[in-house]
């Protein structure tokens, strides 16, 4: 088991190096001088020169990349933000918990609503409830989540005044952004649960359990759900990873100070260190979550667990 | 042998598709959308850039079914032309991704070894960054504009295609007729094109359809954030973003572009799901 | 049974208690700002968002009164040498920093040295006028410094955030973390900063000046403009900076709120590249100048909350020309002028704009207007970073920018030089104006001391620039604030760097 984990962790390293190189190159190719953004559009030549020398921006590309890798590996220093002069690691640590909270709330909402509805739809297949749920799920997948966000603000903030339209400090401020972010995931989980349950319900061992005279509730909750859970867990894990890096639109609409906003602002203001550090961080998180999902998968399904003995 | 198999596969799939009512609905809506996009010049009541500053911020009325925007432009016309833009971006981006991803995936699967390693590592790198972030970064490098938007979306979509094609290739590669073809002296390219690709046709069609939906969503997301389409072109996401500033008094401006996006994506999803079921009915419904 | 009653009573108490803060909250001011600060270190940034927040924490040697005249603040008095270059500042005694230390000349020296260091490249544009070797500390409360050239606007510029006085001890101790642990001399001291969300300040009891009525000030960053209005209407904030134009009318109609409209300093303009044909032809520029429907633009882009511009700087600037004529809107005359210039059939043009909504909207309107006189204008949108970079090349034809003098002070020195002096062609002088009269007027106005002579020069400069038309000035957005009716005491002024510390609730 541990060997497997180790192997996976080691396999991460070339990917991270690749990602860092890719982003570094991308940023180097982006037109626009960070000096002009940090110092202001009308900064004079002298100030720009000072800035560029300070940050080593006039050195050749490979030199800069090597410097970055060396500092990251030897000192754990992934640079300082051009705008705030604070270490990128500190900037990320400041905003990351907010994004985690947002993503977690979103996934929680999606799971708490999606799984039960998916189960009920599967159990009562072809019923009105099933059809309605499926249509709603389809709508949820197709509605762009920035539209959902805008509409939610329109109804619940502007007209009803129930929730604030920005910020993320109080519980009521967290509701609209979480629901917005949850919408796509909710739809996906509902459909996933339903199809997974359907497949399992039609299988042989369920028929056997029923033939044995087991109570229906045990059949559904213990046997069917247990086995249907596996692909559901995978989807939940993958969605969570996506949400961490992809909450950009929701964070923009609701002014939530999270990692997505940091990234977009960083790209717009050519704050190279922040973008590099941030993307690397997201890639790492994503990979770790995938690993966790795989491990969870193995733990839940004894058949897979066997493979790793 | 291969030819007969391909026909019967496709044939059966089409029969199954015809029975799926939702998919047919999606196809019908899509057809209407494509039709309006192609014939926009005849269908749209106004020019999408025609300003009338006196008529700005008019709610829906008989003269303007969807109302007018901040410049007095007719929103219905802009939504119609916006459909043309969205479909163009979606289709071209996915076509690009299919072509590049397909080439890479086929090469990886067919040649294996080092080629496979390299291609798959690159794909791994691309997918470790969330798609929208990747598209934003690429769009920032390339700058605003429709072509750049297509490229940014295509690059983010490529890994999925590469994977699918590679998988399809790997599953076929052992088959006898491939060996036979090689013995007969067929070139690699010929084999790939004539034998392998037709057999993954099903997966490709499904992925393409669903990915056009994703691409359209990505295009409107990026335009919503301010990257992509320049004024005065009417892109749905950009229209929604502009409408945000007028939410209090002119909320009607937020309804129609969003509805347009939703309907387009929904019909593509219905069709895509239907196609998936049609090509592989054993898969989960 | 008793337990249940007790529980009920307890929960009632909690409910009541949770409402108490809102009763006592009449001395806590919450402001919704447009941008969050990047840092609270005044010497490493020049973005408006940071300086607005820092304005509430720090002070400088001087201040402005309501008429924009320079008055003493941390410096009690000063003398200026005959040649106008050397300033002797006598510092106020007993001024305490938020960390309890007293402000001495050494802190002033430290602050100025810091402003001139490489780390402070962002404010270099303002600090470069100071001669770095000229500092002399006479005693604990007297310091001497000189500018490289005599500069009439120097004292006014000292009121900008970049010249904030910081505590040597605090900065040295905090090191690189100073940006999130600011220590100033102002009436409010730093409590906490949730980045991207809010900055919390509380009253500094050892403040040297008039004690504020407020006990706490909270500055929230609400970047979504509609959200700012929503927060104000729901009562979550007390003052809103820059509500969107489309909301202003409804806010004015709200009996619990008041709206303050101030002439702004921002001049949106379309700049020409004077080195490129046909823009080197004055008649072409004149034609394009009078073919713009400025009131229409103000209505569409700012919902009427902007004034048509008449010249390169606004009434909010000192020595402004207040009776400048409105620019005509005459399509026929424009066509006539184009014909005289030899372009009867119009020509193709390309305008560059950054990816900001206002500029994009203005370009869209211009495109439609210029079509009427035969100019086929294509709009090219650049992402902001790429935009600045692209404008350095002499390849552009037309571009749109907003200009507010970099706001160190509303002195025309800051508005004219960076944009029109031939020495900065290619960097901040994007229209590439190279005119001897303009240059000489700018140079003379810079050196002169305040007075009627200086006023005359700037009025002349204003007229001359309008004559030459290196820019087509478009609109001046109003500076708008909205607040609860109960909030008084704030001097809104026309700069976006407002001080909220004097507020109180009626």
Coordinates of C-alpha atoms in Angstrom, one line a residue, chain A residues 15 18-19 22 26 29-31 126 138-139 141-144 146-147 150 153-154 158 191 194-195 199 245 248-249 252-253 263 267-268 279 282-283 286, chain B residues 125-130 132-134 136-138 140-141 217 220-221 224-225 240 244 247-248 251 254-255 258-259 261-262 265-266 269-270 273 284-285:
Chain A
X15 CA 4.4 16.5 -13.7
X18 CA 6.4 20.2 -16.4
X19 CA 3.6 22.4 -15.2
X22 CA 4.8 25.4 -19.1
X26 CA 3.4 31.0 -21.0
X29 CA 5.4 34.9 -23.8
X30 CA 2.6 37.1 -22.5
X31 CA 2.9 40.6 -23.9
X126 CA -39.8 6.2 -15.0
X138 CA -30.0 18.5 -17.3
X139 CA -30.9 22.1 -16.8
X141 CA -25.6 21.0 -16.1
X142 CA -26.5 23.3 -19.0
X143 CA -27.0 26.6 -17.2
X144 CA -23.7 28.5 -17.1
X146 CA -22.2 32.7 -13.9
X147 CA -25.8 33.1 -15.1
X150 CA -26.4 36.7 -11.5
X153 CA -28.3 37.9 -6.9
X154 CA -31.2 39.4 -8.8
X158 CA -31.8 42.8 -5.1
X191 CA -27.2 11.9 -12.7
X194 CA -29.0 7.6 -10.6
X195 CA -27.2 5.8 -13.3
X199 CA -26.7 -0.3 -13.1
X245 CA -9.2 25.7 -9.2
X248 CA -13.0 31.7 -10.6
X249 CA -16.3 32.8 -12.1
X252 CA -15.6 37.1 -9.5
X253 CA -19.3 37.6 -9.3
X263 CA -5.0 33.9 -10.1
X267 CA -2.6 37.2 -14.7
X268 CA -4.2 40.5 -15.4
X279 CA -0.8 27.3 -10.7
X282 CA -3.4 24.1 -7.7
X283 CA -1.8 21.4 -9.8
X286 CA -5.4 18.5 -7.8
Chain B
X125 CA 0.6 18.5 -17.7
X126 CA -2.2 20.1 -19.6
X127 CA -4.9 18.5 -17.5
X128 CA -3.3 19.2 -14.2
X129 CA -4.3 22.8 -14.6
X130 CA -8.1 23.4 -14.4
X132 CA -10.7 27.5 -17.4
X133 CA -7.5 28.7 -15.8
X134 CA -5.5 27.2 -18.6
X136 CA -7.4 32.2 -19.3
X137 CA -3.6 32.0 -19.2
X138 CA -3.4 31.2 -22.9
X140 CA -3.8 36.4 -21.9
X141 CA -0.8 35.4 -24.0
X217 CA -19.6 27.4 -22.2
X220 CA -19.0 32.6 -22.8
X221 CA -17.1 32.2 -19.5
X224 CA -17.8 37.1 -19.3
X225 CA -14.4 37.7 -17.7
X240 CA -24.4 38.9 -19.8
X244 CA -24.5 42.7 -14.7
X247 CA -29.1 44.5 -12.8
X248 CA -31.3 46.8 -10.6
X251 CA -32.9 43.1 -15.3
X254 CA -29.7 39.3 -18.1
X255 CA -32.4 36.9 -19.2
X258 CA -28.3 33.4 -20.5
X259 CA -31.3 31.6 -21.8
X261 CA -26.6 29.7 -23.7
X262 CA -28.6 27.3 -21.7
X265 CA -25.9 23.6 -24.3
X266 CA -28.9 21.6 -23.2
X269 CA -26.2 17.6 -24.1
X270 CA -29.4 15.8 -25.0
X273 CA -26.2 11.7 -24.3
X284 CA -25.4 3.3 -18.1
X285 CA -28.5 5.1 -19.2

